[in-house]
XYZ file of C-alpha atoms in Angstrom:
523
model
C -31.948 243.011 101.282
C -35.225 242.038 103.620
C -34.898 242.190 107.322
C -34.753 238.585 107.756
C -31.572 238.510 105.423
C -29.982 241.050 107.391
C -30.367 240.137 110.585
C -27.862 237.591 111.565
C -25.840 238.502 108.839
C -22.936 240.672 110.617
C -20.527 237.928 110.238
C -20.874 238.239 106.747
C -20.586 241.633 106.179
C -17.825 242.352 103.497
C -15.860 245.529 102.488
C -18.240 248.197 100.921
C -17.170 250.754 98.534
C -18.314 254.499 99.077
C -21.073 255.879 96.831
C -24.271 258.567 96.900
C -27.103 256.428 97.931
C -29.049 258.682 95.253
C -28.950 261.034 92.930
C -31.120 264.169 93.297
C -31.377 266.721 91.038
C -29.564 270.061 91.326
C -32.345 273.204 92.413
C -31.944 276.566 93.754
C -31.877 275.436 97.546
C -35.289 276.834 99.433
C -36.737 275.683 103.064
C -38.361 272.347 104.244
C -41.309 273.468 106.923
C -41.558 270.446 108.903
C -44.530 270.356 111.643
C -44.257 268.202 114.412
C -46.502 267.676 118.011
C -43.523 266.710 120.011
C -41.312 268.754 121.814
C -37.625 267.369 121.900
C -35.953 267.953 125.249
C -32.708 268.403 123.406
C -31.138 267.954 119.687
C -28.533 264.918 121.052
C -29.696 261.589 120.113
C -26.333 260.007 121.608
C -27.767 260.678 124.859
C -31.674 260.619 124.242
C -34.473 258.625 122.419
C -37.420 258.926 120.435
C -38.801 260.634 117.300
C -38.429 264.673 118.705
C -35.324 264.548 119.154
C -34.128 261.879 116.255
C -35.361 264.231 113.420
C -33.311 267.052 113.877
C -30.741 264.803 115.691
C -29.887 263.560 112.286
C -29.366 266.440 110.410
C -26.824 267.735 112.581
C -25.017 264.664 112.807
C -23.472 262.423 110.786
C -22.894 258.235 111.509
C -20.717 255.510 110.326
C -23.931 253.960 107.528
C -27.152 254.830 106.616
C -29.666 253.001 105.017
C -32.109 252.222 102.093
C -35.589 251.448 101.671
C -34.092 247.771 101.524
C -32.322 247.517 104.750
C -29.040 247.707 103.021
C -26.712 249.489 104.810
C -24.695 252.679 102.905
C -21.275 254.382 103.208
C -21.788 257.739 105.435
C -19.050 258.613 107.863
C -17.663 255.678 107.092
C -16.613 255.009 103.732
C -15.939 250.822 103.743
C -15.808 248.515 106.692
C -15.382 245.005 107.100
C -16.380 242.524 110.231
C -14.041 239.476 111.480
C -15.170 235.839 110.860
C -15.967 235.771 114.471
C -17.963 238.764 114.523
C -15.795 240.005 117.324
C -14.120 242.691 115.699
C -15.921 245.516 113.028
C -13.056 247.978 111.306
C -14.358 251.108 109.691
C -12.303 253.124 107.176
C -13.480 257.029 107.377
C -13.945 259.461 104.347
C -11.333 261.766 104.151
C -11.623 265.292 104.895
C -14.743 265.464 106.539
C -15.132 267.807 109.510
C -17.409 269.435 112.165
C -19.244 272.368 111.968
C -17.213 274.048 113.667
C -13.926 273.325 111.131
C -12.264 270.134 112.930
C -11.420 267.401 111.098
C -13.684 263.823 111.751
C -11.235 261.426 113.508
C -11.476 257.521 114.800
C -11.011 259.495 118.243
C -14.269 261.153 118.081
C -15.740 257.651 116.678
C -14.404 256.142 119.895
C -15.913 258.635 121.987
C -19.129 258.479 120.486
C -19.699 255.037 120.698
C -18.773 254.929 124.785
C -20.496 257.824 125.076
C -23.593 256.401 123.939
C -23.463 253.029 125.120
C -23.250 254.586 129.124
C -25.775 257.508 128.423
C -28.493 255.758 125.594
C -31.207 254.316 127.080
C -31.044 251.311 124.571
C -28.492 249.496 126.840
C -28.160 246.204 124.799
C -27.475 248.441 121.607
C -23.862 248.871 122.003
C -23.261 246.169 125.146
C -21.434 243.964 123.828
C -18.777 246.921 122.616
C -15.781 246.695 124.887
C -13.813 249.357 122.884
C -12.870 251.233 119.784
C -9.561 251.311 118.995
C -7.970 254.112 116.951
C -4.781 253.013 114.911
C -5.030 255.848 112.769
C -7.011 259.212 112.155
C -9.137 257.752 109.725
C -9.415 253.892 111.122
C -11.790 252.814 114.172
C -11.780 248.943 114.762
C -14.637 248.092 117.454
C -13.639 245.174 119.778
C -16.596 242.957 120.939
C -17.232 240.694 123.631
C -19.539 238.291 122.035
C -21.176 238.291 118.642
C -23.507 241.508 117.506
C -26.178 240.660 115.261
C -27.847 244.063 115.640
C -24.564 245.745 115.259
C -24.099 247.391 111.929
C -28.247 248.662 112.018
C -27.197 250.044 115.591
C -25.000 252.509 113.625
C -27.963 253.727 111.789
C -28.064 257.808 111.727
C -30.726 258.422 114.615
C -28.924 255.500 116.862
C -25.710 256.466 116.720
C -24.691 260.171 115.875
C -20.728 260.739 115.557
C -20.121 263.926 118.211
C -17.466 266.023 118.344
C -15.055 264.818 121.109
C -13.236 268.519 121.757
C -16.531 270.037 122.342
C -18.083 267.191 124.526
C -15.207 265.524 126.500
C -15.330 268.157 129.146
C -16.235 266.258 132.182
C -19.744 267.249 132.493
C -22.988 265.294 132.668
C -23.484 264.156 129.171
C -27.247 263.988 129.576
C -27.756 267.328 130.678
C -24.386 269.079 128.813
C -25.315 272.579 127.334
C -24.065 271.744 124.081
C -26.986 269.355 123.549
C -28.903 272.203 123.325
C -27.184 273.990 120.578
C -24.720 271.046 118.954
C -21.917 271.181 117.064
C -22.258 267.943 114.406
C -21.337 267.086 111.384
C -24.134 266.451 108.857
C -25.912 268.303 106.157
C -27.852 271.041 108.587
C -25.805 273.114 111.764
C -28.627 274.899 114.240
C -29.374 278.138 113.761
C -31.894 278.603 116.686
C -33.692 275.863 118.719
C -36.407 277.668 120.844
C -38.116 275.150 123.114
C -41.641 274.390 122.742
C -41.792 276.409 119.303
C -39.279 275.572 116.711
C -35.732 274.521 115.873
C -34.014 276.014 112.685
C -31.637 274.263 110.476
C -29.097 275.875 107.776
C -27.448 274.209 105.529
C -23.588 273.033 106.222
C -21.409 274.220 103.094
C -18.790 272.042 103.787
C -20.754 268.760 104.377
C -18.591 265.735 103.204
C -20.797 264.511 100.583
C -20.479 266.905 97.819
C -23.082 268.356 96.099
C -25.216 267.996 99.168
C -27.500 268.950 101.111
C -30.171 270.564 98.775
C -31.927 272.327 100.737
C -30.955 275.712 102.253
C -32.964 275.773 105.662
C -35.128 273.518 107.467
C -37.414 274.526 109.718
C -38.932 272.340 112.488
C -42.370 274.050 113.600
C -43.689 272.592 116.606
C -47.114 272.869 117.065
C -48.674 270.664 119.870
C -52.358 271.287 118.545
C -52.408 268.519 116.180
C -55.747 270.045 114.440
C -53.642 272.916 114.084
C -50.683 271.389 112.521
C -53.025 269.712 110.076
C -54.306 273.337 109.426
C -51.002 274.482 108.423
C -50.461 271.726 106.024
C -53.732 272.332 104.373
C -52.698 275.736 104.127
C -49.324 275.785 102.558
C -47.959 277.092 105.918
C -46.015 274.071 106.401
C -44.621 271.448 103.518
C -43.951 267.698 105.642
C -46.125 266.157 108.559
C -44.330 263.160 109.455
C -45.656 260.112 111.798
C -49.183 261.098 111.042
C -51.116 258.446 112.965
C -54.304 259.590 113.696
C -57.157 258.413 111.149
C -58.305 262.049 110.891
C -54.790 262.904 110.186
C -54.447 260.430 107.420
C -58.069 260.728 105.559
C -57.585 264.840 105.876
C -54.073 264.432 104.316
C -55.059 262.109 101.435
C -58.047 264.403 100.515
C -55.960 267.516 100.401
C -54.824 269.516 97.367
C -51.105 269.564 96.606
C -49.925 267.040 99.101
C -48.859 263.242 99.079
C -49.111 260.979 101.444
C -47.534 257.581 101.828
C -46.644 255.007 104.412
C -43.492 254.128 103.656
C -39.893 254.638 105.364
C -41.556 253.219 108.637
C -39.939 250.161 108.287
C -37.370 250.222 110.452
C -38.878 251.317 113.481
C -41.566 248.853 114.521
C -44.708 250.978 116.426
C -46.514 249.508 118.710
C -49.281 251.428 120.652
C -49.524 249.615 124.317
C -50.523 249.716 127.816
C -48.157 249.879 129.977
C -48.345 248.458 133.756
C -46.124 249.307 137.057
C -45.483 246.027 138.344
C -43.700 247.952 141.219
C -46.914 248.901 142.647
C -49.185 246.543 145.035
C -51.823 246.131 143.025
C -50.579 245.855 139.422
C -47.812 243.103 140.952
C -50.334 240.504 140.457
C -49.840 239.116 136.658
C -53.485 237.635 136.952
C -54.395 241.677 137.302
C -52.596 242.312 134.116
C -54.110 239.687 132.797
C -57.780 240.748 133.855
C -56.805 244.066 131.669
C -56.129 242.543 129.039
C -58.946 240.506 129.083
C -61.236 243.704 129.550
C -59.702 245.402 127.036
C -61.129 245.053 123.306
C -58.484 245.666 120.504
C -60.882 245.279 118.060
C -63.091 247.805 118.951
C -60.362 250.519 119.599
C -58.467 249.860 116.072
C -61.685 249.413 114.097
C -64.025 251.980 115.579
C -61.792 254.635 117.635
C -58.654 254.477 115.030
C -61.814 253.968 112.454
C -59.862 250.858 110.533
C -56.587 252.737 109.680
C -54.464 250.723 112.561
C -54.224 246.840 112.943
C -54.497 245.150 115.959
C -50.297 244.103 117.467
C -50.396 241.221 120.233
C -46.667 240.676 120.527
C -43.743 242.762 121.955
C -42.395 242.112 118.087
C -43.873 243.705 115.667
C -46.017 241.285 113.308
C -43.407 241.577 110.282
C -40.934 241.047 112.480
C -39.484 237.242 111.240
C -38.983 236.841 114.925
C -42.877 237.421 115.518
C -44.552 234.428 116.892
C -47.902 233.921 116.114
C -48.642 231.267 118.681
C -48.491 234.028 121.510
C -51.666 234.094 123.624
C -53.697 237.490 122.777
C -55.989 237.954 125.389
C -59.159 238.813 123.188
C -62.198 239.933 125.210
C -63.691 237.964 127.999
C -64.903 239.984 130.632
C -66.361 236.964 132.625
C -62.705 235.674 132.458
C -61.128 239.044 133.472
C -63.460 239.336 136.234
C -62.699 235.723 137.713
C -58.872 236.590 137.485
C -59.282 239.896 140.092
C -61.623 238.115 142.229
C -58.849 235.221 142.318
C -56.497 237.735 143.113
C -58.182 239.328 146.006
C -59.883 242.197 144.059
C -63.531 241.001 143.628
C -64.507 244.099 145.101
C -62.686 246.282 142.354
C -60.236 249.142 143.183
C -59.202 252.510 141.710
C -56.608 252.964 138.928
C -54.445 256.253 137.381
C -53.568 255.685 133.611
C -51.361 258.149 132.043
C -50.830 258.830 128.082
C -48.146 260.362 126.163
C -49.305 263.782 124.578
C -49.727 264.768 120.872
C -51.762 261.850 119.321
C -55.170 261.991 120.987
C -56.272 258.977 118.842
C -54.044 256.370 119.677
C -53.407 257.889 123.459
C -55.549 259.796 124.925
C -58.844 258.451 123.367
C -57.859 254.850 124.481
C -56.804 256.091 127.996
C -60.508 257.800 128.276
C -61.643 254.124 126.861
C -60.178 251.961 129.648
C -62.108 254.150 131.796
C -65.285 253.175 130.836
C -64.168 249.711 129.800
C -62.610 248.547 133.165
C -65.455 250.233 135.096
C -67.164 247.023 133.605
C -64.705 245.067 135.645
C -64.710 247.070 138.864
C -61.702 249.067 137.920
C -62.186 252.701 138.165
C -59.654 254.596 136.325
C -58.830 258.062 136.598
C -56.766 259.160 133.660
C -53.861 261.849 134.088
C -52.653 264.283 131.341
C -49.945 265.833 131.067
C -49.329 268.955 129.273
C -46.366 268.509 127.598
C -43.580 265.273 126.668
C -41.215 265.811 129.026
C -43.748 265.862 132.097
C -45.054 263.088 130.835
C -41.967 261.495 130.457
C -40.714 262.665 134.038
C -44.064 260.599 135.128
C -42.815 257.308 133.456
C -38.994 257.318 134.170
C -39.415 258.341 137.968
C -42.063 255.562 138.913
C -45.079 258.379 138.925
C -47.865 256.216 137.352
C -49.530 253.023 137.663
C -50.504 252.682 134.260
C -49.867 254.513 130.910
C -50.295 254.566 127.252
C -47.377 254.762 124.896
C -45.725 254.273 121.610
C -42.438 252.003 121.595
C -40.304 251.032 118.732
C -39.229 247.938 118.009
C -35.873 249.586 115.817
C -35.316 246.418 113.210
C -33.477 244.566 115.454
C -35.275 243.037 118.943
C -31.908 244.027 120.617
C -31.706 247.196 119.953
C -35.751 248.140 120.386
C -37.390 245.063 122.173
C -34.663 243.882 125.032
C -34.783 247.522 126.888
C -38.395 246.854 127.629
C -37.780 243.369 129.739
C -34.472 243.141 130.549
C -34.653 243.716 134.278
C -30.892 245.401 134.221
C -32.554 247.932 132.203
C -34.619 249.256 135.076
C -32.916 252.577 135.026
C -34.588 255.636 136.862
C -34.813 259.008 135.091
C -34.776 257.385 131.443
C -37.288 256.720 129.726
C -38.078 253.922 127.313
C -35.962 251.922 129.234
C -37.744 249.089 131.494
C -39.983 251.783 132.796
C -42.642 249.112 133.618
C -39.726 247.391 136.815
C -40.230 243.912 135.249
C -38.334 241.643 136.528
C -38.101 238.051 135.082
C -34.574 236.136 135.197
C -35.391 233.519 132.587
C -36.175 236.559 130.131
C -33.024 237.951 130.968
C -31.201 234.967 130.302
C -33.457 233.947 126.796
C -32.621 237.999 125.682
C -28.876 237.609 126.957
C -28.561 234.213 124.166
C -30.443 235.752 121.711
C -28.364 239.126 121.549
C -25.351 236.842 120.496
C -26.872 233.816 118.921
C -25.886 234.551 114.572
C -27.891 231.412 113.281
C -31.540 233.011 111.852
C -33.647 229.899 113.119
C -32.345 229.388 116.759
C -32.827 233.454 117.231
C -36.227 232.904 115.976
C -36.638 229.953 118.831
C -35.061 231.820 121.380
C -37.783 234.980 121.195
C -40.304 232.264 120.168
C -39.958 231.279 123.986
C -39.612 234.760 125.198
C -42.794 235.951 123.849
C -44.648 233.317 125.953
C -43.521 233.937 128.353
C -44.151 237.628 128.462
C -47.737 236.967 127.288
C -47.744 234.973 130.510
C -46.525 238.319 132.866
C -47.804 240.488 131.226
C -45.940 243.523 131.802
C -47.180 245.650 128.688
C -50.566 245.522 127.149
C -50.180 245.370 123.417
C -52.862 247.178 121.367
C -52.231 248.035 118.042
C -49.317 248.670 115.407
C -49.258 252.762 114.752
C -50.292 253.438 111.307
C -47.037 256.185 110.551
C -47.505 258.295 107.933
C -45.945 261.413 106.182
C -47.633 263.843 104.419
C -45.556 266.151 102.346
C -45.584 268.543 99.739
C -46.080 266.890 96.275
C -43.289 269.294 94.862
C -40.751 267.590 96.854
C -38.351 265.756 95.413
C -36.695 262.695 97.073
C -39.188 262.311 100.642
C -37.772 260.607 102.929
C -38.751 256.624 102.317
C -36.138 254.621 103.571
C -36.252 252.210 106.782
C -35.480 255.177 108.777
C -38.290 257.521 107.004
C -38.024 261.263 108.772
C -35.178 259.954 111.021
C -33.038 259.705 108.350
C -30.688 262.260 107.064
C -32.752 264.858 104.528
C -29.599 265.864 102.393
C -31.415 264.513 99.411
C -34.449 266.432 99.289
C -35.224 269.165 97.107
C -37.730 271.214 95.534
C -38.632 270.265 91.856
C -39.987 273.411 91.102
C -39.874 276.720 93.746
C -42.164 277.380 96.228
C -44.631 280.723 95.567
């Protein structure tokens, strides 16, 4: 099923019967070396974001569904499910006997608890919104009561959205966001943590009494993370390390393809939408202006950055919505170079005389961060902006930079997540400003018509008048300018061609690895 099929579909959702979403072939076990850059601040994607902590996140948990490499959602957790007419109401019917690592059985409580749990703690606000409760008739039964129609709803309970956690071990009273546990969790899916060491690695072992039988193949996996990302491609190249996912870099990518004994392929990226952008604090005097935003972008030469720094491998993204997005709108203004017109827009705004700038950028991926960061500075200098650009040494300080209103500007990567609710409206909604979280509306953007065109479209079922409704909003964004878009990332993974079953669906490395195996063993 494509994405335009799916979305706004919810309503039409019918009862689905339980079955292996593929069949892998039986092998002696062995370990999965996974590399990464990024450094996850914890292992609980109920309560945090993005790809470090979404890989291992969903190994250790289970959710409701998963999905295919067709956006068609699967029995996990939940073995059938049906939604009302209204689409007010969503009733899931568990598997029987599953249970958590620790031995307690999977209940419609711990479904409930999950779900509120994540909905006051995830930074994705509009993901679970329009949730008002799950009710629990029985052990194995979780209906979910809904204040207005959720088109994004069923993708929402994809595994790296919305992990089921163990109630007993989490329903303590303490700060979800900062709870030991999430350190060393107690889940449900295929892999329970064996060590996670900060900065260095977090080790996986397989769960023998994970619900789908016969699964997971593996024994072990291993997440190695090494922040040197010539070193990571080193250990590939080496043997020392079997998967590289969300290779982005052109380096990356070219060194990958021409190595010996390992694949590469872009697929199971589907779902989650890159885009590479600039990000502006409109909190701060001088970036308050839209006509300064819009100066930037003026300056600022897509083409040259995804053609000659990214060296071809990344297209140019002009939208907050992804390009194969059906909700995309082409008519959007772009703001291709004119730096006669960007200089007339700062001298209109009182800033003919140029000023200084700080731009940030998020670690790991000097190619589409850092390298673009060092770009603006000599790009903007052409405009009388002198920009200073600011590393950080690590994600979380980075991160800490962004969520506490410690930067003016800043590269990132932000995912759209299939649905514009669940990815898109965190970005613009101004009741999203929230401080300490990041990938929230980090920028302070405050526009009440978007808020009310993102309120209509997060209920609105009918295809075409969701279509018009972020038709509208992407105008109008172009117009403010709050973000800078640059380019779509150009995900990859790299893998070991002995591997059987890589991880290709929407969700690629976020997904659960239960399936994978080794087709032959490992010297």
């Amino acid at each position: 099923m494509k994405l335009s099929r799916f979305i706004g579909g919810l309503a039409m959702a019918a009862s689905v019967a339980f079955a292996p979403s593929g069949q892998a072939e039986e092998t002696a076990g062995g370990t999965l070396i996974i590399v990464s850059t990024q450094v996850p601040r914890h292992l609980n994607g109920a309560v945090q974001s993005g790809t470090a902590t979404a890989v291992p996140s969903t190994q250790i948990f289970a959710s409701l569904l998963r999905y295919d490499d067709e956006w068609n959602p699967e029995p996990y957790l939940a073995k059938s499910w049906e939604v009302s007419d209204d689409g007010l109401s969503a009733t899931f019917h568990l598997v029987e006997g599953a249970t958590f690592h620790d031995g307690e059985p999977i209940t419609s409580e711990d479904v409930a608890f999950s779900i509120m749990t994540i909905k006051e703690n995830h930074p994705f606000k509009t993901m679970f919104a329009p949730v008002e409760a799950v009710e629990t008739p029985d052990p194995l039964t979780a209906v979910f009561r809904l204040s207005q129609p959720h088109p994004a709803l069923l993708l929402a309970l994809s595994p790296a959205l919305a992990p089921i956690i163990p109630k007993h071990v989490f329903d303590d009273g303490q700060d979800m966001k900062s709870h030991p546990m999430n350190q060393m969790p107690v889940g449900s899916g295929p892999f329970m943590v064996k060590e996670f060491t900060a900065s260095e690695a977090v080790i996986l072992e397989k769960n023998p009494n994970f619900f789908r039988k016969g699964y997971p193949k593996l024994d072990e996996i291993i997440i190695r993370i090494i922040k040197d990302p010539s070193a990571v491609l080193i250990a590939m190249e080496n043997g020392e390390a079997d998967m590289f996912p969300f290779v982005s870099s052109s380096t990356g990518i070219r060194r990958m393809k021409e190595a010996e004994r390992i694949a590469v392929t872009d697929r199971g990226y589907e779902g989650i939408g890159p885009i590479n952008w600039l990000a502006f604090n409109t909190r701060k005097e001088k970036l308050s202006d839209p006509r300064v935003r819009q100066a930037i972008g003026y300056a600022v030469d897509r083409e040259f950055i995804t053609k000659a720094l990214m060296r071809g491998y990344a297209k140019t993204q002009s939208s907050p919505i992804v390009e194969s997005s059906p909700f995309f709108d082409p008519m959007i203004p772009r703001y291709d170079v004119d730096l006669d017109k960007a200089k007339a827009l700062l001298a209109e705004a009182g800033y003919g005389d140029g000023f200084e700038l700080m731009v940030d950028y998020l670690p790991g991926v000097d190619e589409q961060q850092k390298n673009i960061a060092e770009y603006l500075k000599s790009q903007l200098k052409k405009v009388g902006i002198d920009v200073t650009v600011r590393a950080s040494p690590d994600f979380p300080t980075w991160a800490k930079h962004l969520s506490n209103d410690d930067f003016e500007m800043s590269m990132d990567a932000v995912f759209n997540w299939g649905d514009p609710v669940i990815g898109v409206h965190r970005t613009y909604l101004s009741t999203n400003i929230v401080p300490g979280v990041i990938w929230s509306n980090t920028q302070g953007y405050k526009n009440l018509k978007v808020d009310e065109i993102l309120d209509a479209a997060a209920v609105e079922m009918d295809l075409e008048k969701r279509k018009a409704l972020y038709a509208e909003f992407q105008r109008i964004v172009a117009e403010d300018l709050p973000i800078y878009w640059i380019n779509l990332l150009p995900y990859h993974t790299a893998y070991d061609d002995r591997l059987g079953n890589p991880p290709m669906t929407i969700w690629g490395p976020m997904s659960p690895l239960d399936e994978v195996y080794w087709k032959e063993p490992k010297e």
